[in-house]
Short mmCIF file of C-alpha atoms and ligand atoms in Angstrom, two decimals:
data_model
loop_
_atom_site.label_atom_id
_atom_site.label_comp_id
_atom_site.label_asym_id
_atom_site.label_seq_id
_atom_site.Cartn_x
_atom_site.Cartn_y
_atom_site.Cartn_z
CA MET A 1 -32.50 -4.33 -3.85
CA LYS A 2 -32.84 -6.99 -1.19
CA ASN A 3 -29.58 -7.99 0.35
CA ILE A 4 -29.59 -11.73 -0.25
CA GLU A 5 -26.99 -13.61 1.71
CA LYS A 6 -24.65 -15.40 -0.65
CA LYS A 7 -24.50 -19.18 -0.64
CA ARG A 8 -21.07 -20.58 -0.01
CA VAL A 9 -19.26 -23.50 -1.56
CA PHE A 10 -16.27 -25.38 -0.17
CA ILE A 11 -14.34 -27.44 -2.68
CA GLU A 12 -11.47 -29.78 -1.96
CA THR A 13 -9.35 -30.88 -4.90
CA LEU A 14 -7.20 -34.01 -4.95
CA GLY A 15 -5.01 -35.27 -7.78
CA CYS A 16 -3.72 -33.83 -11.01
CA ALA A 17 -3.70 -30.43 -12.73
CA MET A 18 -6.78 -31.42 -14.74
CA ASN A 19 -8.71 -31.85 -11.50
CA HIS A 20 -7.62 -28.41 -10.31
CA LYS A 21 -8.85 -26.94 -13.56
CA ASP A 22 -12.14 -28.86 -13.27
CA SER A 23 -12.59 -27.41 -9.78
CA ALA A 24 -11.99 -23.91 -11.15
CA ASN A 25 -14.63 -24.58 -13.82
CA ILE A 26 -17.09 -25.92 -11.26
CA LEU A 27 -16.57 -22.81 -9.15
CA SER A 28 -17.03 -20.41 -12.04
CA GLN A 29 -20.31 -22.11 -12.99
CA LEU A 30 -21.58 -21.99 -9.42
CA GLU A 31 -20.58 -18.34 -9.03
CA GLU A 32 -22.02 -17.12 -12.31
CA ARG A 33 -25.19 -19.18 -12.54
CA GLU A 34 -26.08 -19.99 -8.95
CA GLY A 35 -24.70 -17.05 -6.98
CA TYR A 36 -22.28 -19.06 -4.85
CA SER A 37 -19.04 -17.69 -3.46
CA LYS A 38 -16.07 -19.72 -2.32
CA THR A 39 -15.28 -20.45 1.30
CA GLU A 40 -12.27 -22.16 2.87
CA THR A 41 -14.28 -23.18 5.95
CA ILE A 42 -16.35 -26.35 5.76
CA GLU A 43 -18.63 -25.30 8.65
CA ASP A 44 -19.69 -22.18 6.69
CA ALA A 45 -20.47 -24.00 3.45
CA ASP A 46 -23.93 -24.58 1.98
CA LEU A 47 -22.36 -26.89 -0.57
CA ILE A 48 -19.33 -29.15 -0.03
CA ILE A 49 -17.63 -30.79 -2.99
CA ILE A 50 -14.75 -33.25 -2.97
CA ASN A 51 -13.10 -33.44 -6.38
CA THR A 52 -11.47 -36.87 -6.22
CA CYS A 53 -8.58 -38.78 -7.76
CA SER A 54 -8.51 -42.54 -8.29
CA VAL A 55 -5.10 -43.06 -9.84
CA ARG A 56 -3.87 -44.86 -6.72
CA GLU A 57 -5.82 -46.67 -4.04
CA LYS A 58 -4.90 -44.44 -1.09
CA PRO A 59 -6.92 -41.35 -2.07
CA VAL A 60 -10.01 -43.54 -2.57
CA HIS A 61 -9.80 -44.77 1.04
CA LYS A 62 -9.27 -41.22 2.17
CA LEU A 63 -12.46 -40.15 0.42
CA PHE A 64 -14.80 -42.19 2.61
CA SER A 65 -13.18 -41.18 5.87
CA GLU A 66 -13.28 -37.56 4.78
CA LEU A 67 -16.90 -37.76 3.69
CA GLY A 68 -17.85 -39.05 7.14
CA GLN A 69 -15.94 -36.26 8.81
CA PHE A 70 -17.43 -33.52 6.57
CA ASN A 71 -20.92 -34.89 7.18
CA ARG A 72 -20.41 -34.59 10.95
CA ILE A 73 -19.21 -31.00 10.90
CA LYS A 74 -21.25 -29.48 8.06
CA LYS A 75 -23.98 -27.02 8.90
CA ALA A 76 -27.60 -28.22 8.86
CA GLY A 77 -28.99 -28.49 5.33
CA ALA A 78 -25.63 -28.22 3.59
CA LYS A 79 -25.23 -30.47 0.54
CA ILE A 80 -22.30 -32.79 -0.12
CA GLY A 81 -21.20 -33.83 -3.61
CA VAL A 82 -18.46 -36.10 -4.91
CA ALA A 83 -16.85 -35.17 -8.24
CA GLY A 84 -13.87 -36.36 -10.29
CA CYS A 85 -12.38 -39.73 -11.17
CA THR A 86 -13.58 -41.70 -8.14
CA ALA A 87 -17.07 -40.37 -8.83
CA SER A 88 -16.76 -41.76 -12.38
CA HIS A 89 -15.48 -45.12 -11.26
CA LEU A 90 -17.63 -45.82 -8.20
CA GLY A 91 -20.75 -43.94 -9.30
CA ARG A 92 -23.89 -44.84 -7.38
CA GLU A 93 -21.90 -47.04 -5.00
CA ILE A 94 -20.73 -43.86 -3.29
CA ILE A 95 -24.31 -43.00 -2.33
CA LYS A 96 -24.92 -46.60 -1.24
CA LYS A 97 -21.92 -46.44 1.06
CA ALA A 98 -22.50 -42.87 2.21
CA PRO A 99 -26.25 -42.15 1.82
CA TYR A 100 -25.89 -38.53 2.96
CA VAL A 101 -24.01 -37.76 -0.28
CA ASP A 102 -26.34 -35.60 -2.41
CA PHE A 103 -24.81 -36.07 -5.85
CA VAL A 104 -22.04 -37.76 -7.80
CA LEU A 105 -20.49 -35.93 -10.76
CA GLY A 106 -18.01 -37.71 -13.04
CA ALA A 107 -14.74 -36.26 -14.29
CA ARG A 108 -16.15 -35.86 -17.79
CA ASN A 109 -19.39 -34.22 -16.69
CA VAL A 110 -18.15 -31.04 -15.06
CA SER A 111 -20.51 -28.84 -17.07
CA LYS A 112 -23.51 -30.53 -15.42
CA ILE A 113 -22.68 -29.13 -11.98
CA THR A 114 -25.50 -26.56 -11.96
CA ASP A 115 -27.96 -29.34 -12.73
CA VAL A 116 -26.87 -32.00 -10.22
CA ILE A 117 -26.87 -29.67 -7.23
CA HIS A 118 -30.66 -29.46 -7.59
CA ARG A 119 -31.28 -33.21 -7.87
CA LYS A 120 -30.88 -35.17 -4.64
CA GLY A 121 -29.27 -38.51 -5.47
CA ALA A 122 -28.15 -37.43 -8.97
CA VAL A 123 -25.42 -39.58 -10.53
CA GLU A 124 -23.92 -38.13 -13.73
CA ILE A 125 -20.97 -40.25 -14.78
CA ASP A 126 -21.36 -40.87 -18.51
CA ILE A 127 -17.81 -41.25 -19.83
CA ASN A 128 -19.01 -40.81 -23.40
CA TYR A 129 -20.43 -37.41 -22.58
CA ASP A 130 -18.78 -34.74 -24.69
CA ASP A 131 -17.65 -31.79 -22.58
CA SER A 132 -15.19 -30.63 -25.25
CA LEU A 133 -17.46 -27.96 -26.74
CA TYR A 134 -18.47 -26.53 -23.43
CA SER A 135 -17.22 -23.02 -22.73
CA PHE A 136 -16.82 -22.24 -19.09
CA GLY A 137 -17.38 -18.98 -17.25
CA ASP A 138 -15.04 -16.05 -16.70
CA GLY A 139 -12.30 -16.00 -14.16
CA GLY A 140 -9.60 -18.43 -13.27
CA VAL A 141 -6.79 -15.87 -13.58
CA ALA A 142 -4.61 -15.92 -10.47
CA ASP A 143 -1.14 -14.41 -10.10
CA PHE A 144 -1.13 -13.60 -13.86
CA LYS A 145 -1.70 -17.27 -14.71
CA LYS A 146 -4.51 -19.17 -16.39
CA MET A 147 -5.10 -22.88 -17.05
CA ILE A 148 -6.76 -23.92 -20.29
CA ASN A 149 -8.06 -27.39 -21.22
CA ILE A 150 -7.08 -28.41 -24.73
CA SER A 151 -8.38 -31.97 -24.68
CA ILE A 152 -10.39 -34.31 -22.51
CA GLY A 153 -9.92 -38.04 -21.89
CA CYS A 154 -7.08 -40.34 -22.90
CA ASP A 155 -6.87 -42.92 -25.70
CA LYS A 156 -3.78 -44.69 -24.41
CA LYS A 157 -4.12 -48.00 -22.69
CA CYS A 158 -1.27 -47.97 -20.19
CA THR A 159 -2.00 -51.21 -18.36
CA PHE A 160 -1.64 -49.69 -14.86
CA CYS A 161 -3.82 -46.64 -15.44
CA ILE A 162 -7.47 -46.09 -14.55
CA VAL A 163 -7.74 -42.67 -16.23
CA PRO A 164 -9.06 -43.87 -19.63
CA HIS A 165 -11.87 -45.57 -17.68
CA THR A 166 -12.75 -42.46 -15.69
CA ARG A 167 -12.17 -39.69 -18.22
CA GLY A 168 -13.12 -41.62 -21.36
CA THR A 169 -11.95 -41.38 -24.95
CA GLU A 170 -9.75 -38.55 -26.02
CA ILE A 171 -11.38 -35.56 -27.73
CA SER A 172 -9.52 -32.39 -28.66
CA ILE A 173 -11.17 -29.05 -28.07
CA PRO A 174 -11.44 -27.01 -31.31
CA SER A 175 -8.44 -24.67 -31.64
CA GLU A 176 -10.64 -21.57 -32.15
CA MET A 177 -12.17 -22.13 -28.72
CA ILE A 178 -8.73 -22.53 -27.15
CA LEU A 179 -7.32 -19.43 -28.84
CA ASP A 180 -10.39 -17.38 -27.83
CA GLU A 181 -9.96 -18.58 -24.26
CA VAL A 182 -6.30 -17.51 -24.31
CA LYS A 183 -7.28 -14.05 -25.63
CA ARG A 184 -9.91 -13.77 -22.91
CA GLY A 185 -7.23 -14.68 -20.35
CA VAL A 186 -4.94 -11.94 -21.68
CA ASP A 187 -7.81 -9.45 -21.34
CA GLU A 188 -8.30 -10.60 -17.74
CA GLY A 189 -4.60 -9.99 -16.96
CA ALA A 190 -3.03 -13.41 -17.52
CA LYS A 191 0.49 -13.60 -18.93
CA GLU A 192 1.30 -17.26 -18.36
CA PHE A 193 -0.87 -20.07 -19.73
CA LEU A 194 -0.89 -23.73 -18.77
CA LEU A 195 -2.33 -25.96 -21.48
CA LEU A 196 -3.92 -29.08 -20.04
CA GLY A 197 -4.78 -32.56 -21.21
CA GLN A 198 -4.22 -36.11 -19.95
CA ASN A 199 -2.20 -36.75 -23.08
CA VAL A 200 -1.66 -33.14 -24.02
CA ASN A 201 0.78 -33.53 -26.90
CA ASN A 202 -1.50 -35.91 -28.75
CA TYR A 203 -3.63 -32.84 -29.48
CA GLY A 204 -5.55 -33.00 -32.76
CA ARG A 205 -6.06 -36.74 -32.76
CA ARG A 206 -9.83 -36.48 -32.77
CA PHE A 207 -12.25 -33.56 -32.75
CA SER A 208 -15.95 -34.08 -32.07
CA THR A 209 -16.85 -31.64 -34.85
CA GLU A 210 -15.31 -31.03 -38.26
CA HIS A 211 -12.04 -29.22 -37.72
CA LYS A 212 -8.96 -28.38 -39.74
CA LYS A 213 -5.91 -30.56 -39.08
CA MET A 214 -3.86 -29.15 -36.24
CA ASP A 215 -1.26 -30.88 -34.10
CA PHE A 216 0.16 -29.91 -30.72
CA THR A 217 3.25 -28.20 -32.12
CA GLN A 218 1.11 -26.03 -34.36
CA LEU A 219 -1.25 -25.20 -31.51
CA LEU A 220 1.69 -24.17 -29.32
CA ARG A 221 2.89 -21.88 -32.10
CA GLU A 222 -0.52 -20.27 -32.48
CA VAL A 223 -1.00 -19.76 -28.74
CA THR A 224 2.40 -18.09 -28.36
CA GLU A 225 1.67 -15.78 -31.29
CA ILE A 226 -1.20 -14.14 -29.40
CA ASN A 227 -0.33 -10.65 -28.23
CA GLY A 228 0.14 -10.46 -24.48
CA VAL A 229 1.05 -14.13 -24.00
CA GLU A 230 4.41 -14.17 -22.21
CA ARG A 231 4.88 -17.80 -21.22
CA VAL A 232 3.24 -21.09 -22.09
CA ARG A 233 3.50 -24.36 -20.17
CA PHE A 234 1.73 -27.66 -20.78
CA THR A 235 0.99 -30.89 -18.96
CA SER A 236 0.94 -33.86 -19.19
CA PRO A 237 2.77 -34.85 -22.37
CA HIS A 238 3.58 -38.43 -23.38
CA PRO A 239 7.21 -39.15 -24.34
CA LEU A 240 5.99 -41.11 -27.37
CA HIS A 241 4.63 -37.97 -29.05
CA MET A 242 7.78 -35.89 -28.53
CA ASP A 243 8.86 -35.92 -32.16
CA ASN A 244 11.79 -33.91 -33.53
CA GLU A 245 9.57 -31.14 -34.84
CA PHE A 246 8.04 -30.68 -31.40
CA ILE A 247 11.46 -30.61 -29.70
CA GLU A 248 12.66 -27.99 -32.21
CA GLU A 249 9.66 -25.78 -31.48
CA PHE A 250 10.07 -26.33 -27.74
CA ALA A 251 13.71 -25.27 -27.97
CA SER A 252 13.39 -22.32 -30.33
CA ASN A 253 10.16 -20.65 -29.25
CA PRO A 254 11.15 -18.21 -26.47
CA LYS A 255 7.61 -18.10 -25.12
CA ILE A 256 7.49 -21.82 -24.34
CA ALA A 257 8.69 -22.35 -20.76
CA LYS A 258 11.76 -24.53 -20.65
CA SER A 259 10.43 -27.18 -18.33
CA ILE A 260 8.95 -30.41 -19.53
CA HIS A 261 7.35 -33.45 -17.96
CA MET A 262 8.69 -36.71 -19.38
CA PRO A 263 6.89 -39.48 -17.50
CA LEU A 264 9.25 -42.46 -17.69
CA GLN A 265 7.23 -44.94 -15.55
CA SER A 266 10.00 -47.57 -15.84
CA GLY A 267 13.52 -47.69 -17.26
CA SER A 268 13.17 -51.32 -18.29
CA THR A 269 12.11 -51.98 -21.88
CA GLU A 270 10.55 -55.25 -20.75
CA ILE A 271 8.41 -53.55 -18.10
CA LEU A 272 7.56 -50.68 -20.47
CA LYS A 273 6.21 -53.29 -22.85
CA ALA A 274 4.08 -54.84 -20.12
CA MET A 275 2.87 -51.32 -19.27
CA LYS A 276 2.05 -50.72 -22.98
CA ARG A 277 3.87 -47.42 -22.96
CA GLY A 278 4.92 -47.72 -26.61
CA TYR A 279 8.61 -46.79 -26.17
CA SER A 280 11.84 -48.44 -25.04
CA LYS A 281 14.53 -47.43 -22.55
CA GLU A 282 16.78 -46.38 -25.47
CA TRP A 283 14.09 -44.32 -27.12
CA PHE A 284 13.33 -42.47 -23.90
CA LEU A 285 17.02 -41.71 -23.32
CA ASP A 286 17.33 -40.51 -26.90
CA ARG A 287 14.44 -38.04 -26.35
CA VAL A 288 16.01 -36.78 -23.12
CA GLU A 289 19.34 -36.37 -24.88
CA ARG A 290 17.71 -34.41 -27.69
CA VAL A 291 15.79 -32.14 -25.32
CA ARG A 292 18.88 -31.48 -23.15
CA SER A 293 21.15 -30.74 -26.08
CA ALA A 294 18.57 -28.41 -27.66
CA VAL A 295 17.84 -26.63 -24.35
CA PRO A 296 20.83 -26.87 -21.98
CA ASP A 297 19.00 -25.12 -19.12
CA VAL A 298 15.85 -27.24 -19.39
CA ALA A 299 14.20 -28.76 -16.31
CA ILE A 300 12.86 -32.26 -16.89
CA SER A 301 10.38 -33.80 -14.47
CA THR A 302 9.21 -37.38 -14.47
CA ASP A 303 6.85 -39.96 -12.98
CA ILE A 304 8.18 -43.37 -11.99
CA ILE A 305 6.36 -46.47 -10.79
CA VAL A 306 8.28 -49.17 -8.91
CA GLY A 307 7.10 -52.67 -8.11
CA PHE A 308 5.05 -53.15 -11.27
CA PRO A 309 4.08 -56.87 -11.59
CA GLY A 310 7.07 -58.93 -12.71
CA GLU A 311 9.65 -56.18 -12.02
CA SER A 312 12.95 -57.97 -11.27
CA GLU A 313 15.92 -56.39 -9.53
CA ASP A 314 17.54 -56.14 -12.98
CA ASN A 315 14.49 -54.33 -14.35
CA PHE A 316 14.67 -51.93 -11.42
CA GLN A 317 18.36 -51.35 -12.09
CA ASP A 318 17.37 -50.18 -15.58
CA THR A 319 15.21 -47.52 -13.93
CA MET A 320 18.14 -46.50 -11.68
CA GLU A 321 20.34 -46.27 -14.76
CA VAL A 322 17.92 -43.99 -16.60
CA LEU A 323 17.74 -41.79 -13.48
CA GLU A 324 21.55 -41.60 -13.48
CA ILE A 325 21.69 -40.51 -17.12
CA ALA A 326 18.58 -38.33 -17.31
CA ARG A 327 19.21 -36.54 -13.98
CA PHE A 328 15.62 -35.37 -13.65
CA GLU A 329 15.15 -31.98 -11.98
CA GLN A 330 11.96 -33.30 -10.39
CA MET A 331 10.68 -36.82 -9.82
CA PHE A 332 7.28 -38.07 -8.69
CA SER A 333 7.68 -41.70 -7.69
CA PHE A 334 5.11 -44.23 -6.61
CA LYS A 335 4.71 -47.83 -5.56
CA TYR A 336 2.56 -49.64 -8.09
CA SER A 337 -1.06 -49.72 -6.91
CA PRO A 338 -3.41 -52.19 -8.65
CA ARG A 339 -6.50 -50.40 -9.93
CA PRO A 340 -9.88 -51.85 -10.87
CA MET A 341 -10.69 -52.14 -14.60
CA THR A 342 -7.02 -52.00 -15.58
CA GLU A 343 -5.23 -54.80 -17.44
CA ALA A 344 -2.33 -54.94 -15.00
CA SER A 345 -4.65 -55.67 -12.07
CA ASN A 346 -4.94 -59.22 -13.52
CA PHE A 347 -1.17 -59.66 -13.99
CA LYS A 348 0.57 -62.36 -11.99
CA ASP A 349 3.98 -61.99 -10.34
CA SER A 350 2.99 -59.18 -8.06
CA ILE A 351 5.90 -57.69 -6.12
CA PRO A 352 5.81 -57.93 -2.32
CA ASP A 353 5.12 -54.58 -0.70
CA GLU A 354 8.43 -54.60 1.24
CA VAL A 355 10.40 -55.12 -1.96
CA ALA A 356 8.58 -52.29 -3.74
CA GLY A 357 8.98 -50.05 -0.67
CA GLU A 358 12.68 -50.74 -0.49
CA ARG A 359 13.14 -49.99 -4.20
CA LEU A 360 11.23 -46.76 -3.84
CA LYS A 361 13.52 -45.74 -0.97
CA ARG A 362 16.66 -46.45 -3.01
CA LEU A 363 15.31 -44.55 -5.98
CA GLN A 364 14.31 -41.53 -3.92
CA ALA A 365 17.58 -41.47 -1.96
CA ARG A 366 19.63 -41.42 -5.15
CA HIS A 367 17.40 -38.73 -6.62
CA LEU A 368 17.85 -36.50 -3.55
CA LYS A 369 21.62 -36.69 -4.04
CA ILE A 370 21.23 -35.78 -7.71
CA LEU A 371 19.06 -32.81 -6.73
CA GLU A 372 21.76 -31.56 -4.35
CA GLU A 373 24.32 -31.75 -7.12
CA ILE A 374 21.98 -29.93 -9.53
CA ALA A 375 21.32 -27.22 -6.92
CA GLN A 376 25.05 -26.56 -6.43
CA SER A 377 25.53 -26.14 -10.16
CA LYS A 378 22.98 -23.29 -10.19
CA VAL A 379 24.91 -20.88 -7.95
CA GLY A 380 26.30 -17.97 -9.98
CA LYS A 381 23.95 -18.54 -12.92
CA ILE A 382 21.81 -15.74 -14.28
CA TYR A 383 18.16 -16.28 -15.12
CA ASP A 384 15.16 -14.31 -16.34
CA VAL A 385 12.59 -14.56 -13.58
CA PHE A 386 8.92 -13.78 -13.99
CA PHE A 387 7.93 -12.26 -10.63
CA ASP A 388 4.32 -12.98 -9.76
CA ILE A 389 4.19 -12.80 -5.96
CA GLU A 390 5.42 -10.35 -3.33
CA ASP A 391 5.91 -11.55 0.20
CA ASN A 392 7.33 -9.38 2.99
CA GLY A 393 9.34 -7.16 0.66
CA CYS A 394 10.62 -10.21 -1.19
CA LEU A 395 9.79 -10.88 -4.83
CA ILE A 396 9.06 -14.47 -5.75
CA GLY A 397 8.88 -15.96 -9.20
CA ARG A 398 10.05 -18.73 -11.46
CA ASN A 399 12.57 -18.86 -14.24
CA SER A 400 11.59 -20.40 -17.53
CA ALA A 401 12.59 -23.86 -16.29
CA GLY A 402 10.24 -23.46 -13.33
CA LEU A 403 12.84 -22.99 -10.56
CA LEU A 404 11.32 -21.00 -7.68
CA ILE A 405 13.52 -17.97 -7.04
CA LYS A 406 13.25 -15.42 -4.22
CA SER A 407 14.91 -12.07 -4.41
CA ARG A 408 14.85 -8.61 -2.81
CA GLY A 409 13.69 -6.18 -5.41
CA ASP A 410 11.49 -3.27 -6.31
CA ARG A 411 7.77 -4.01 -6.29
CA SER A 412 7.51 -2.41 -9.75
CA LEU A 413 8.95 -5.70 -11.06
CA LEU A 414 5.78 -7.55 -10.04
CA GLY A 415 4.14 -9.03 -13.14
CA LYS A 416 7.35 -8.51 -15.08
CA VAL A 417 10.57 -10.32 -15.90
CA GLY A 418 13.77 -9.43 -14.03
CA ARG A 419 17.34 -10.71 -14.49
CA VAL A 420 18.50 -12.48 -11.37
CA LYS A 421 21.86 -13.91 -10.30
CA ILE A 422 21.61 -16.98 -8.06
CA ILE A 423 23.49 -16.60 -4.77
CA GLU A 424 22.21 -19.65 -2.90
CA SER A 425 20.37 -22.71 -4.14
CA GLY A 426 18.46 -25.48 -2.38
CA ARG A 427 16.74 -28.56 -3.76
CA THR A 428 13.46 -26.87 -4.53
CA SER A 429 14.12 -23.13 -4.51
CA ALA A 430 16.90 -20.57 -4.81
CA LYS A 431 17.80 -17.12 -3.57
CA GLY A 432 19.10 -14.51 -5.94
CA GLU A 433 19.73 -10.82 -6.49
CA VAL A 434 18.16 -8.71 -9.18
CA ILE A 435 20.85 -7.43 -11.51
CA SER A 436 18.64 -5.58 -14.00
N1 LIG B 1 -1.36 -38.49 -18.22
C1 LIG B 1 -1.69 -38.37 -16.84
C2 LIG B 1 -1.21 -39.45 -16.01
C3 LIG B 1 -2.15 -39.64 -14.93
S1 LIG B 1 -1.61 -40.59 -13.69
C4 LIG B 1 -1.33 -37.01 -16.31
O1 LIG B 1 -1.61 -36.09 -16.98
O2 LIG B 1 -0.84 -36.82 -15.21
C5 LIG B 1 -0.23 -39.70 -12.99
C6 LIG B 1 0.87 -40.61 -12.63
O3 LIG B 1 0.43 -41.52 -11.62
C7 LIG B 1 1.34 -41.52 -13.76
O4 LIG B 1 2.26 -40.90 -14.60
C8 LIG B 1 1.92 -42.70 -13.03
O5 LIG B 1 3.28 -42.53 -12.74
C9 LIG B 1 1.15 -42.73 -11.72
N2 LIG B 1 0.20 -43.85 -11.71
C10 LIG B 1 -0.85 -44.06 -12.54
N3 LIG B 1 -1.44 -45.23 -12.26
C11 LIG B 1 -0.76 -45.78 -11.23
C12 LIG B 1 -0.89 -46.99 -10.50
N4 LIG B 1 -1.82 -47.87 -10.78
N5 LIG B 1 -0.01 -47.21 -9.49
C13 LIG B 1 0.97 -46.32 -9.20
N6 LIG B 1 1.14 -45.17 -9.86
C14 LIG B 1 0.28 -44.90 -10.86
FE1 LIG B 2 -2.93 -42.92 -18.02
FE2 LIG B 2 -1.20 -43.60 -19.87
FE3 LIG B 2 -3.27 -41.97 -20.44
S1 LIG B 2 -0.71 -43.00 -17.79
S2 LIG B 2 -3.73 -40.93 -18.54
S3 LIG B 2 -3.37 -44.12 -19.88
S4 LIG B 2 -1.14 -41.80 -21.19
#
């Protein structure tokens, strides 16, 4: 057989977990159908793809400066494509602004990758396109883990958020396809599964084909019942859909990892209303209370936006108060960034940048202190740690709540769960010793 030199693809991924999964899907299609292999070096690539995020304005600016830079250093004849949410929202404008871009592939059109790479100037950004029945290629198992899409799009209308405009209406992927994909992952060596959707716990709201009724709690149950599945995580859930039945399943099912994302956005009921989040400060605190009392060792992460239009100092104090009570183990916090096509971009009473910046600083400073206190409380505790990486004779893994724990230990524990006592704990990771 002739030894054909493999084509190489470089892919850069910005943004959320969904984008990382989309990149993995793009890669598997290019490898299986087009004979590409992955490279980490732009200069070696025959195909360069930037998988973009448009949730805030900054990454959009970054895209055009990066495109220019990649175009200068790429090898002759290499193609450049823009994928993801900014591709969906700017579409053909990207090629107008950067004519050397070969194709634009929207966040909902990932399965068309093997088509667009052959059409110079292709723009595939239909947000009504249904990718939910598309089964992707093999692979995607790394360090015993696999990501699985369970829905696409988002039906919520949070007034600050561009995602419903870039990823389109919400469609759930039929449960049989998801369960088959999990089984395939087990066969490929995966033990931990991350279920993905923009509004993941609204699963079952709408299927594009006839499908038996199935909600997120039921799906979780069915996934964890598959032989060989050790741990299941999911992101991103919406606090509104965290009903009691879900919290009970979350607490009692040992295979569901005990970490949960509860994106607060704001602690002020008034601002939450303006954001159209559908819950109040009290309701959010009640959910946190329920989760913490059902799972004392749970890790709760959150997203917070400060400086939303009309946010008064009192409104901001509500957010500080929720932080004080909820004591999030992880917090992603942002200054509000007006986005095109969103309702909030037309709101009056915008908050001066210095005010928003100062609030963000206060919020983050207080959270750092809380993290230090949480870290101290971990010393002496014993956790089950799933070791998935070995580095220099050190085993590294996470406990069920997602805390990164390093420990000396026998390499035979790799891919298994060991009991570890914490001897030292920092804000983001801990050191421990294996006790059994
Ligand atoms: N459900 C999605 C949310 C996407 S956006 C998910 O799965 O992650 C991620 C986070 O970015 C949001 O929770 C919000 O806190 C933040 N965000 C979204 N739009 C924003 C905006 N216009 N300005 C600032 N932050 C924003
Ligand atoms: Fe965005 Fe709200 Fe959906 S934050 S992704 S519109 S749940």
